[in-house]
């Protein structure tokens, strides 16, 4: 990627300016999280180690988390670059002092141990310290420890998020910025997906009218009895504390949102909460909700640190909570170690159907790069870098993923009508550095009206837009169909997003929503009909699982015509049965025409004369119908005849002795066409001469064939020589005025057919 190329180039230019033993200038590289920052570190380390002007370079990669250190180390291994991972402070001392490795990865804690306990010091000026997520460690007390170990080293910081205002002045001391690749640019380059943000806090904690509207929406599919029971769970003042009540409301909303929009898809989710106890509670609630409401069954797994390790804003005595101790004991019994527990969960999340969502506190909010991770739910306080790191978990590119979604149950960003640069939680950053970080979901939904209009605009030439035949006829040209598919795809995705948004339901009149839904049904049925009519293969990317979920919920699966793979109508005995589901005589004729035409294209080289003539017959019939020289019934009849001719491979027009031999029939048509061109008057014996010659040509080719003959030039030459003799014999015997060029043209056609049929067997 170009940003990696320029970052490495500018870094090398900077560090090689130093003369003699003077300290090399460092700096900071800001490349948006998800844009390949780890790989940039690997390539830079490799470039430094290979730079001829730097003698005996030593590169040390520093992170502040074990999982990040492991990730960087694995990236080096994947790039086949020799690297040593310091397992302890003592090991780091050994690697540095004895020069046992050119590239070392370690975590900042090892530096503290090495500097304090082992009195480690390396005064070389060809040492390069690359600090990942440098805003967390390089600018604090830990930097002093690194300077103590490597006083003359060149320090290069890497960050995936913009620097805070207060950090920028400190960064300047280390050389300032070397290269920047902000979120806005990464989104424009499609290096990461855009991130959409939706706040759900106001809906759950607004006035009673808003709460009632939310309740009605998320319980649309429940019976009256289930709704009454659920309301009791939400409002059991004596039995549940306000905190527990709130957790149940959020859990039910989250499960409903995920199941309606992501259930059954390849997309997964992550849920960031405030404490280990809360993580376990939510996991328990998800299981309870799934048991009571099977359509809301959500598979989740909890990832937390050991009970004696503080995470986020936990209370000190949380490690003593029996449920946390019990959970941790069960995990260690199941997985054997914390490392295996973490790795197995991540592996299952990325490669298996379950878990569908991971609940975490601090772990996995940085350095967790699963591309399938699409939605991040948040119920914890976050600020500054923590926000930007967390939301970047869902910005990795993934097939079919148009954006990452952040659903906020804490009101982190305050009122949604404020611009991101005004959010108090991000007030420590410069405004321009935050451009493109994320977009409020309402901004994307605001495009719905225009995208709805764009679909109808494709049909501006159709006077009666309820006339399905006229609409389908309008879509006959392939470029017009593609415009329709593109516009419908944009509308479908935006409507799916809107239907998942609480605010859209709150702000949009029900009749407007219903109009969008009805039009969606109409357009998708129209698309299914024209894809069938014009024999187009199904592109399943157009029919994403998320959109299918929306169709099932708001329209009904049985009300939308399913797009099916085109049938091979030459394997169909009764064509009338295949036409039963197609309405309209012209639509049926188009259905046959498109399939026969496709076969003509696919099989043209197997029997060029037959399929070229069939293709011309179809084109002429379509044109005659469009010019109203053929009625719908006449058009359909001609297509039936074309289908029969193609299905029988033109057997009705060849001599009887050839009808069971497709290859000989193809040779016959080439020979007949070639012979008829050179006779001055019509002769009755041409068909017989062509049939006799075709059978002899077939015999010559069969006799000369050996294994892999297509790649054997000698075999091909032998075939051509014998065929050439055959043609000259026929010319003399039957008085055919064939020239050398005529014979060459016929033989080239026969050899093309023979080769094509050999490869298609």
XYZ file of C-alpha atoms in Angstrom:
761
model
C 0.000 0.000 0.000
C 1.256 3.442 -0.870
C 1.140 4.795 2.689
C 3.478 1.994 3.799
C 5.848 2.705 0.929
C 6.069 6.416 1.688
C 6.312 5.937 5.469
C 9.265 3.573 5.089
C 10.924 5.770 2.479
C 10.603 8.921 4.584
C 11.839 7.117 7.697
C 14.940 5.798 5.929
C 15.652 9.244 4.503
C 15.410 10.735 7.994
C 17.506 8.221 9.931
C 20.314 8.066 7.364
C 20.971 11.820 7.611
C 23.001 11.371 10.795
C 26.772 11.567 10.417
C 29.299 9.508 12.307
C 28.129 8.439 15.747
C 25.592 11.218 16.241
C 22.125 10.163 17.359
C 19.734 9.458 14.512
C 16.510 11.524 14.505
C 13.331 9.570 15.151
C 9.688 10.530 15.068
C 6.119 9.278 14.995
C 4.242 7.379 12.271
C 0.461 7.714 12.548
C -1.297 5.107 10.408
C -4.973 4.546 11.151
C -5.721 1.299 12.966
C -6.609 -1.387 10.438
C -4.555 0.042 7.575
C -1.591 -2.339 7.940
C 0.437 -0.698 10.712
C 1.949 -3.964 11.997
C 3.104 -4.918 8.527
C 4.629 -1.459 8.118
C 6.697 -2.088 11.261
C 7.882 -5.411 9.849
C 8.845 -3.894 6.503
C 10.586 -0.953 8.176
C 12.557 -3.294 10.438
C 13.584 -5.321 7.397
C 14.522 -2.167 5.458
C 16.637 -0.912 8.370
C 18.411 -4.261 8.694
C 19.251 -4.222 4.967
C 20.245 -0.538 4.701
C 23.913 -0.581 3.540
C 24.763 2.774 5.142
C 23.860 1.467 8.624
C 26.482 -0.870 10.083
C 25.240 -3.752 12.227
C 21.760 -2.338 12.844
C 19.754 -3.643 15.771
C 15.958 -3.280 15.797
C 13.865 -3.607 18.958
C 10.056 -3.709 18.671
C 8.293 -2.593 21.853
C 4.616 -2.939 22.805
C 2.861 -2.654 26.149
C 0.693 -5.784 25.946
C 1.531 -9.474 25.636
C -1.121 -10.056 22.962
C 0.205 -7.159 20.868
C 3.750 -8.471 21.243
C 2.571 -11.892 20.074
C 0.736 -10.331 17.124
C 3.811 -8.371 15.993
C 6.028 -11.433 16.417
C 3.668 -13.577 14.322
C 3.626 -10.913 11.612
C 7.411 -11.104 11.391
C 7.272 -14.893 11.120
C 4.637 -14.687 8.376
C 7.018 -12.428 6.442
C 9.830 -14.966 6.887
C 11.988 -12.547 8.824
C 14.160 -13.935 11.614
C 13.085 -12.458 14.930
C 13.588 -13.212 18.634
C 10.876 -12.649 21.229
C 12.190 -11.679 24.681
C 10.452 -13.895 27.191
C 11.707 -12.061 30.291
C 13.890 -9.184 31.429
C 16.840 -11.571 31.774
C 16.211 -12.927 28.256
C 16.109 -9.365 26.907
C 19.461 -8.654 28.581
C 20.930 -11.765 26.981
C 19.616 -10.903 23.512
C 20.849 -7.293 23.685
C 24.182 -7.670 25.473
C 25.359 -10.735 23.576
C 24.106 -9.563 20.184
C 22.136 -12.746 19.680
C 19.467 -11.200 17.455
C 19.208 -8.397 14.920
C 15.474 -7.985 15.529
C 13.893 -8.376 18.975
C 10.270 -8.023 20.098
C 9.423 -7.322 23.724
C 6.968 -5.572 26.021
C 7.701 -2.432 28.011
C 7.677 -4.290 31.349
C 10.764 -6.232 30.269
C 12.615 -2.938 29.816
C 11.826 -1.916 33.378
C 13.082 -5.249 34.654
C 16.193 -5.173 32.454
C 17.061 -1.583 33.372
C 16.364 -1.840 37.109
C 17.581 -5.327 37.958
C 20.212 -6.184 35.377
C 21.790 -2.786 34.750
C 21.441 -3.252 30.983
C 22.903 -0.553 28.729
C 23.727 -0.369 25.002
C 25.178 2.956 23.829
C 25.255 2.120 20.117
C 23.822 4.674 17.677
C 22.641 2.028 15.214
C 19.909 0.800 17.520
C 16.335 1.452 16.383
C 13.497 1.195 18.880
C 10.085 0.888 17.207
C 7.338 1.520 19.746
C 3.844 0.259 18.870
C 0.883 2.313 20.111
C 3.486 4.787 21.313
C 0.968 7.152 22.869
C 0.506 4.616 25.652
C 4.120 4.076 26.646
C 6.725 6.108 24.799
C 5.644 9.428 26.283
C 5.444 8.343 29.921
C 7.844 7.190 32.608
C 8.467 4.019 30.638
C 10.270 6.041 28.003
C 12.888 6.977 30.575
C 13.583 3.271 31.127
C 14.056 2.736 27.403
C 16.393 5.742 27.219
C 18.324 4.307 30.142
C 18.912 1.054 28.244
C 19.441 2.623 24.791
C 20.614 6.219 25.392
C 21.713 6.828 21.790
C 19.028 4.856 19.983
C 16.697 6.174 17.300
C 13.127 6.051 18.631
C 10.275 5.661 16.146
C 6.767 5.634 17.540
C 3.786 4.032 15.806
C 0.197 4.922 16.578
C -3.110 3.881 15.071
C -4.972 6.849 16.528
C -4.296 10.585 16.359
C -2.188 12.069 19.131
C -3.799 14.121 21.832
C -2.936 17.816 21.882
C -0.836 17.319 24.996
C 1.039 14.423 23.352
C 1.939 16.375 20.221
C 4.335 18.688 22.033
C 6.097 15.683 23.549
C 6.200 13.932 20.163
C 8.031 16.917 18.730
C 10.964 16.214 21.054
C 11.471 12.903 19.277
C 11.483 14.355 15.789
C 7.829 15.124 15.199
C 5.657 13.327 12.661
C 7.372 11.247 9.994
C 4.229 10.227 8.118
C 0.456 10.385 8.686
C -2.369 8.300 7.254
C -5.561 9.446 9.005
C -8.924 7.702 9.107
C -10.458 9.974 6.478
C -7.827 8.971 3.922
C -8.001 5.276 4.836
C -11.777 5.252 4.316
C -11.455 7.077 0.985
C -8.832 4.551 -0.142
C -11.058 1.686 1.021
C -8.198 0.447 3.203
C -10.720 0.212 6.063
C -14.500 0.306 6.204
C -16.286 3.445 7.392
C -17.685 3.298 10.922
C -21.286 4.220 11.674
C -22.342 5.191 15.191
C -25.738 4.900 16.867
C -26.594 5.924 20.406
C -29.310 3.777 22.065
C -29.150 5.320 25.524
C -31.872 7.946 25.020
C -34.357 5.353 23.838
C -33.956 3.208 26.946
C -33.862 6.146 29.337
C -36.088 8.740 27.706
C -39.653 9.714 28.514
C -42.356 7.066 28.825
C -43.630 7.656 25.286
C -40.195 6.947 23.797
C -39.751 3.871 25.991
C -43.180 2.523 24.983
C -42.375 3.023 21.301
C -39.077 1.182 21.751
C -40.852 -1.657 23.583
C -43.509 -2.006 20.866
C -40.857 -2.174 18.165
C -38.581 -4.785 19.728
C -41.520 -6.992 20.763
C -43.327 -6.834 17.421
C -43.034 -10.612 16.984
C -44.142 -11.563 20.519
C -47.592 -12.632 21.648
C -49.655 -10.474 24.020
C -48.866 -12.837 26.906
C -45.132 -12.685 26.193
C -45.234 -8.881 26.092
C -46.941 -8.706 29.489
C -44.403 -11.103 30.974
C -41.490 -9.152 29.489
C -42.767 -5.844 30.863
C -42.778 -7.391 34.298
C -39.115 -8.341 33.890
C -38.290 -4.761 32.913
C -40.109 -3.221 35.855
C -39.779 -5.516 38.897
C -38.900 -2.754 41.341
C -38.933 -4.922 44.469
C -37.084 -7.911 43.050
C -34.517 -6.164 40.880
C -32.386 -3.169 41.573
C -32.414 -0.339 39.061
C -29.015 -1.527 37.844
C -30.218 -5.071 37.145
C -33.335 -3.719 35.462
C -31.185 -1.609 33.169
C -28.943 -4.566 32.305
C -31.946 -6.679 31.299
C -33.305 -3.914 29.060
C -29.952 -3.505 27.327
C -29.474 -7.264 27.001
C -32.902 -7.696 25.413
C -32.362 -4.757 23.052
C -28.902 -5.989 22.051
C -30.044 -9.561 21.418
C -33.000 -8.320 19.373
C -30.800 -5.974 17.354
C -28.179 -8.633 16.638
C -30.649 -11.391 15.769
C -32.634 -9.139 13.431
C -29.584 -7.823 11.611
C -26.673 -10.250 11.918
C -28.025 -13.641 13.005
C -27.274 -16.342 10.449
C -24.756 -14.173 8.595
C -20.984 -14.415 8.495
C -20.746 -11.220 10.584
C -19.941 -11.258 14.303
C -20.076 -8.771 17.179
C -18.238 -7.577 20.281
C -19.678 -6.181 23.509
C -17.499 -3.934 25.709
C -18.657 -3.677 29.333
C -17.360 -2.054 32.515
C -16.349 -4.983 34.697
C -15.854 -8.725 34.870
C -18.981 -9.077 36.986
C -21.020 -7.194 34.396
C -19.567 -9.342 31.588
C -20.687 -12.515 33.349
C -24.097 -11.020 34.121
C -24.727 -10.107 30.486
C -23.633 -13.583 29.392
C -26.138 -15.061 31.849
C -28.906 -12.749 30.600
C -28.237 -13.662 26.968
C -28.635 -17.331 27.861
C -31.855 -16.693 29.816
C -33.368 -14.648 26.982
C -32.417 -17.322 24.428
C -34.116 -20.052 26.458
C -37.326 -18.074 26.903
C -37.399 -16.567 23.400
C -35.769 -19.100 20.998
C -35.818 -16.641 18.097
C -33.479 -14.470 20.205
C -30.907 -17.147 20.938
C -27.461 -15.536 20.860
C -24.222 -17.450 21.350
C -21.757 -15.439 23.443
C -18.435 -16.032 25.130
C -16.728 -13.972 27.840
C -13.085 -12.872 27.615
C -11.677 -11.410 30.830
C -8.351 -11.243 32.668
C -7.637 -13.472 35.682
C -9.529 -12.561 38.884
C -6.425 -10.990 40.436
C -5.853 -8.650 37.479
C -7.597 -5.284 37.458
C -9.480 -4.280 34.317
C -10.895 -0.837 33.573
C -12.723 0.648 36.572
C -13.292 -2.523 38.562
C -13.578 -2.355 42.296
C -10.575 -3.736 44.176
C -12.555 -6.524 45.801
C -14.042 -7.793 42.546
C -11.426 -10.541 42.446
C -13.053 -11.976 45.557
C -16.467 -12.342 43.916
C -17.285 -16.081 43.886
C -18.915 -15.988 40.430
C -15.703 -14.595 38.887
C -13.531 -17.143 40.690
C -15.908 -19.923 39.610
C -15.933 -18.786 35.979
C -12.155 -18.528 35.834
C -11.704 -21.971 37.368
C -14.070 -23.453 34.761
C -12.188 -21.772 31.913
C -8.819 -23.013 33.142
C -10.191 -26.544 33.531
C -11.614 -26.434 29.999
C -8.720 -24.752 28.184
C -5.711 -25.426 30.409
C -4.259 -21.914 30.434
C -5.157 -18.258 29.947
C -3.264 -18.248 26.641
C -5.221 -21.203 25.219
C -8.503 -19.791 26.538
C -7.888 -16.541 24.670
C -6.529 -18.100 21.475
C -9.261 -20.752 21.173
C -12.010 -18.192 21.677
C -10.587 -15.877 19.019
C -10.062 -18.798 16.633
C -13.661 -19.982 17.086
C -14.939 -16.434 16.659
C -13.131 -16.043 13.333
C -13.601 -19.523 11.870
C -16.709 -21.131 13.376
C -20.412 -20.205 13.573
C -20.160 -19.675 17.331
C -19.600 -17.619 19.361
C -21.553 -14.906 17.566
C -20.480 -12.240 20.038
C -17.580 -11.810 22.467
C -18.157 -9.969 25.753
C -15.049 -8.238 27.090
C -13.905 -5.562 29.531
C -10.451 -4.384 28.443
C -9.018 -7.329 26.574
C -9.609 -7.330 22.798
C -10.388 -3.607 22.690
C -6.917 -3.200 21.184
C -4.940 -5.487 18.896
C -7.971 -7.655 18.029
C -8.250 -7.678 14.251
C -10.971 -10.168 13.271
C -12.347 -8.992 9.884
C -15.745 -10.625 10.560
C -16.158 -8.369 13.621
C -18.813 -5.960 12.335
C -20.764 -4.513 15.268
C -19.395 -3.193 18.570
C -21.878 -2.704 21.404
C -20.640 -0.477 24.229
C -21.802 -0.278 27.838
C -18.763 1.288 29.511
C -17.125 4.671 29.804
C -14.397 5.340 27.259
C -12.317 8.416 26.475
C -9.697 9.624 24.044
C -7.507 6.857 22.599
C -9.609 4.165 24.237
C -12.641 5.211 22.197
C -10.754 5.296 18.924
C -8.998 2.007 19.610
C -12.260 0.297 20.548
C -14.329 1.411 17.580
C -11.504 0.458 15.208
C -12.172 -3.191 16.119
C -14.961 -3.178 13.517
C -13.271 -1.346 10.637
C -11.397 -4.263 9.032
C -12.249 -5.150 5.443
C -14.392 -8.270 4.972
C -16.344 -9.692 2.054
C -19.811 -8.117 1.957
C -19.051 -5.725 4.833
C -19.887 -2.139 3.863
C -19.299 -0.571 7.274
C -18.566 -1.273 10.901
C -21.342 -0.379 13.340
C -20.950 1.002 16.879
C -24.007 0.844 19.151
C -23.576 2.949 22.290
C -25.638 2.217 25.422
C -23.669 4.661 27.598
C -24.127 7.923 25.723
C -20.368 8.271 25.345
C -20.666 10.943 22.700
C -23.565 12.841 24.181
C -26.214 14.306 21.904
C -26.169 12.864 18.412
C -26.691 16.193 16.719
C -23.265 17.376 17.860
C -20.363 17.013 15.468
C -17.734 14.472 16.455
C -15.160 17.202 16.961
C -17.350 18.704 19.698
C -17.737 15.510 21.726
C -16.382 15.997 25.207
C -14.992 12.458 25.231
C -12.730 13.404 22.316
C -12.021 17.001 23.290
C -8.343 16.234 23.808
C -7.780 15.826 20.064
C -7.387 18.440 17.367
C -10.528 18.663 15.253
C -8.878 18.011 11.885
C -7.314 14.778 13.181
C -10.759 13.312 13.837
C -12.213 13.850 10.373
C -13.675 10.632 8.989
C -13.336 8.751 12.283
C -16.988 7.761 12.259
C -20.353 8.942 11.028
C -23.589 9.129 12.979
C -25.906 6.474 11.579
C -28.514 9.168 10.850
C -26.216 10.701 8.239
C -26.195 7.458 6.272
C -29.923 6.907 6.774
C -30.555 10.441 5.490
C -29.556 9.094 2.055
C -32.514 6.684 2.071
C -34.992 9.035 0.398
C -32.586 9.847 -2.435
C -31.662 6.193 -2.949
C -35.336 5.244 -3.012
C -35.911 7.889 -5.691
C -32.907 6.636 -7.652
C -34.470 3.200 -8.086
C -37.686 4.647 -9.504
C -35.623 6.959 -11.738
C -34.367 3.928 -13.682
C -37.943 3.546 -14.960
C -38.628 7.161 -15.900
C -39.476 6.043 -19.452
C -42.248 3.703 -18.266
C -45.621 5.451 -18.070
C -47.393 2.826 -15.938
C -44.965 1.621 -13.308
C -47.424 -0.965 -12.009
C -47.356 -2.727 -15.401
C -44.913 -5.541 -14.626
C -44.569 -6.540 -18.281
C -43.653 -2.976 -19.268
C -41.186 -2.755 -16.367
C -39.529 -6.032 -17.363
C -39.392 -5.012 -21.030
C -37.747 -1.746 -19.966
C -35.005 -3.803 -18.320
C -34.224 -5.795 -21.482
C -30.922 -3.898 -22.185
C -28.168 -5.249 -19.944
C -26.848 -1.791 -19.021
C -30.303 -0.675 -17.848
C -30.640 -3.834 -15.746
C -27.256 -3.146 -14.162
C -28.317 0.419 -13.303
C -31.423 -1.043 -11.646
C -29.439 -3.646 -9.685
C -26.938 -1.035 -8.465
C -29.652 1.412 -7.399
C -31.650 -1.343 -5.687
C -28.558 -2.603 -3.899
C -27.856 0.871 -2.470
C -31.501 1.303 -1.441
C -31.660 -2.186 0.132
C -28.552 -1.683 2.244
C -29.637 1.751 3.431
C -33.140 0.536 4.275
C -31.684 -2.429 6.157
C -29.546 -0.025 8.189
C -32.523 2.264 8.785
C -34.762 -0.570 9.945
C -32.113 -1.527 12.514
C -31.991 2.026 13.889
C -34.102 3.020 16.863
C -34.048 6.691 15.906
C -35.321 5.990 12.387
C -38.419 4.279 13.807
C -38.846 7.081 16.317
C -38.555 9.931 13.789
C -40.157 8.457 10.653
C -43.953 8.224 10.138
C -45.174 4.634 9.929
C -46.777 5.232 6.525
C -43.401 6.342 5.126
C -41.689 3.246 6.517
C -44.438 1.074 5.048
C -44.015 2.695 1.630
C -40.297 1.910 1.670
C -40.995 -1.683 2.706
C -43.699 -2.155 0.042
C -41.447 -0.743 -2.662
C -38.621 -2.979 -1.503
C -40.903 -5.990 -1.932
C -41.960 -4.795 -5.400
C -38.398 -4.127 -6.560
C -36.986 -7.395 -5.269
C -39.765 -9.378 -6.943
C -39.101 -7.455 -10.143
C -35.392 -8.220 -9.896
C -36.057 -11.928 -9.387
C -38.379 -11.956 -12.414
C -35.944 -10.239 -14.784
C -32.996 -12.342 -13.638
C -35.041 -15.412 -14.484
C -36.401 -13.946 -17.705
C -33.004 -12.885 -19.031
C -31.092 -15.901 -17.746
C -28.736 -14.160 -15.328
C -26.701 -16.077 -12.808
C -27.470 -15.400 -9.175
C -25.028 -13.011 -7.518
C -25.470 -13.873 -3.865
C -23.567 -10.744 -2.826
C -26.634 -8.799 -3.948
C -28.753 -10.788 -1.538
C -26.817 -10.502 1.682
C -27.921 -12.398 4.741
C -28.539 -9.113 6.551
C -30.984 -7.946 3.884
C -32.623 -11.368 3.852
C -33.188 -11.013 7.599
C -34.887 -7.664 7.006
C -37.049 -9.107 4.224
C -38.100 -12.016 6.436
C -39.020 -9.724 9.331
C -40.691 -6.782 7.627
C -42.005 -8.284 4.387
C -42.265 -12.028 4.844
C -40.099 -14.557 3.065
C -43.080 -16.064 1.239
C -44.021 -12.680 -0.241
C -40.710 -12.115 -1.999
C -39.918 -14.189 -5.056
C -36.675 -16.076 -4.539
C -33.939 -15.748 -7.124
C -33.003 -19.215 -8.344
C -30.100 -20.488 -10.370
C -30.910 -20.714 -14.097
C -32.039 -24.198 -15.109
C -30.375 -26.044 -17.961
C -33.406 -26.228 -20.229
C -31.671 -28.788 -22.439
C -31.873 -31.240 -19.562
C -35.603 -30.542 -19.220
C -37.993 -32.997 -20.861
C -41.118 -30.874 -20.528
C -40.438 -27.181 -21.104
C -44.051 -26.255 -20.310
C -43.487 -27.251 -16.668
C -40.511 -24.888 -16.416
C -42.624 -22.054 -17.803
C -45.478 -22.443 -15.306
C -44.018 -19.940 -12.837
C -43.451 -17.261 -15.483
C -46.294 -14.855 -16.150
C -46.897 -13.516 -19.662
C -46.352 -14.939 -23.144
C -43.516 -12.536 -24.008
C -41.798 -13.222 -20.686
C -41.886 -16.953 -21.448
C -40.457 -16.345 -24.907
C -37.676 -14.214 -23.404
C -37.000 -16.931 -20.824
C -36.413 -19.491 -23.599
C -34.554 -17.034 -25.845
C -32.090 -15.996 -23.144
C -31.275 -19.585 -22.245
C -30.874 -20.798 -25.822
C -28.766 -17.726 -26.601
C -26.530 -18.424 -23.603
C -26.074 -22.004 -24.798
C -25.147 -20.719 -28.243
C -22.394 -18.594 -26.715
C -21.116 -21.380 -24.450
C -21.116 -24.083 -27.148
C -20.214 -21.982 -30.193
C -16.789 -23.590 -30.641
C -18.236 -27.111 -30.354
C -20.519 -26.665 -33.377
C -20.010 -23.160 -34.812
C -22.333 -23.416 -37.827
C -25.301 -24.713 -35.816
C -25.016 -22.265 -32.934
C -24.263 -19.245 -35.103
C -27.428 -19.888 -37.129
C -29.490 -20.460 -33.985
C -28.167 -17.238 -32.465
C -29.135 -15.317 -35.604
C -32.623 -16.859 -35.597
C -33.153 -15.723 -31.999
C -31.855 -12.185 -32.632
C -34.089 -11.821 -35.696
C -37.142 -13.068 -33.783
C -36.522 -10.679 -30.855
C -36.110 -7.751 -33.236
C -39.255 -8.714 -35.154
C -41.207 -8.908 -31.889
C -39.939 -5.523 -30.694
C -40.893 -4.013 -34.067
C -44.325 -5.677 -33.712
C -43.810 -7.793 -36.846
C -44.340 -10.833 -34.634
C -47.099 -11.262 -32.069
C -46.283 -12.558 -28.584
C -47.652 -15.979 -29.558
C -45.580 -16.119 -32.764
C -42.480 -15.034 -30.866
C -43.032 -17.787 -28.290
C -43.564 -20.393 -31.028
C -40.285 -19.465 -32.728
C -38.449 -19.769 -29.414
C -39.954 -23.220 -28.839
C -38.612 -24.234 -32.249
C -35.167 -22.794 -31.468
C -35.090 -24.641 -28.141
C -36.013 -27.930 -29.832
C -33.335 -27.411 -32.490
C -30.690 -26.696 -29.833
C -31.794 -29.561 -27.580
C -31.559 -32.019 -30.500
C -28.286 -30.427 -31.666
C -29.718 -29.838 -35.136
C -30.306 -33.546 -35.773
C -33.400 -32.946 -37.916
C -31.304 -31.353 -40.660
C -28.472 -33.889 -40.949
C -28.342 -37.311 -42.617
C -29.553 -40.190 -40.450
C -26.125 -41.837 -40.137
C -24.781 -38.786 -38.257
C -27.586 -38.100 -35.796
C -26.060 -39.945 -32.836
C -22.569 -38.476 -33.294
C -22.323 -34.810 -32.144
C -18.739 -34.379 -33.355
C -19.462 -35.786 -36.823
C -22.526 -33.515 -37.036
C -20.353 -30.470 -36.313
C -17.836 -31.566 -38.992
C -20.706 -32.170 -41.430
C -22.053 -28.631 -41.049
C -18.601 -27.103 -41.569
C -18.061 -29.223 -44.688
C -21.543 -28.641 -46.081
C -21.183 -24.867 -45.657
C -17.727 -24.933 -47.266
C -18.817 -27.103 -50.212
C -21.947 -25.046 -50.921
C -19.835 -21.895 -51.251
C -17.869 -23.303 -54.219
C -20.604 -24.919 -56.340
C -22.058 -22.701 -59.052
C -25.508 -24.263 -58.986
C -27.588 -26.111 -56.412
C -26.671 -29.782 -56.150
C -28.634 -32.520 -54.416
C -25.542 -34.540 -53.536
C -23.716 -31.969 -51.400
C -25.267 -33.179 -48.117
C -24.284 -36.767 -48.872
C -20.725 -35.784 -49.852
C -20.361 -33.711 -46.659
C -21.703 -36.579 -44.512
C -19.309 -39.109 -46.051
C -16.348 -36.744 -45.638
C -17.351 -35.900 -42.037
C -17.318 -39.559 -40.994
C -13.919 -40.081 -42.634
C -12.562 -36.954 -40.907
C -13.844 -38.218 -37.557
C -12.127 -41.585 -38.159
C -8.791 -39.915 -39.047
C -8.798 -37.873 -35.828
C -9.756 -40.850 -33.651
C -7.017 -43.027 -35.171
C -4.310 -40.400 -34.644
C -5.242 -39.514 -31.056
C -2.857 -40.385 -28.253
C -2.761 -39.336 -24.619
C -2.309 -35.552 -24.206
C -2.403 -35.126 -27.981
C -3.531 -31.522 -27.643
C -0.008 -30.612 -26.514
C 1.692 -32.738 -29.178
C 2.456 -30.754 -32.317
C 3.544 -33.868 -34.252
C 0.169 -35.544 -33.724
C -1.682 -32.418 -34.812
C 0.438 -32.160 -37.969
C -0.240 -35.823 -38.790
C -3.993 -35.231 -38.428
C -3.865 -32.157 -40.666
C -1.836 -33.996 -43.342
C -4.337 -36.864 -43.535
C -7.299 -34.457 -43.499
C -5.660 -32.462 -46.268
C -5.361 -35.644 -48.373
C -9.014 -36.394 -47.643
C -10.132 -32.971 -48.844
C -8.123 -33.111 -52.075
C -9.545 -36.570 -52.780
C -13.106 -35.278 -52.287
C -12.359 -32.259 -54.471
C -11.289 -34.445 -57.394
C -13.877 -37.181 -56.954
C -16.900 -34.884 -56.626
C -15.791 -31.993 -58.828
C -15.632 -29.382 -56.060
C -13.932 -26.097 -57.013
C -12.071 -25.843 -53.719
C -8.992 -23.620 -53.530
C -6.118 -24.170 -51.142
C -7.460 -21.360 -48.959
C -10.935 -22.951 -48.927
C -9.481 -26.253 -47.757
C -7.325 -24.559 -45.098
C -10.363 -22.695 -43.740
C -12.431 -25.893 -43.488
C -9.593 -27.840 -41.855
C -8.950 -25.066 -39.320
C -12.621 -25.231 -38.369
C -12.550 -29.022 -38.016
C -9.415 -28.920 -35.826
C -10.896 -26.179 -33.603
C -14.023 -28.270 -33.067
C -11.989 -31.424 -32.369
C -9.821 -29.624 -29.800
C -12.753 -27.918 -28.101
C -14.697 -31.153 -27.785
C -11.624 -32.915 -26.435
C -11.216 -30.327 -23.642
C -14.933 -30.334 -22.758
C -15.172 -34.114 -22.275
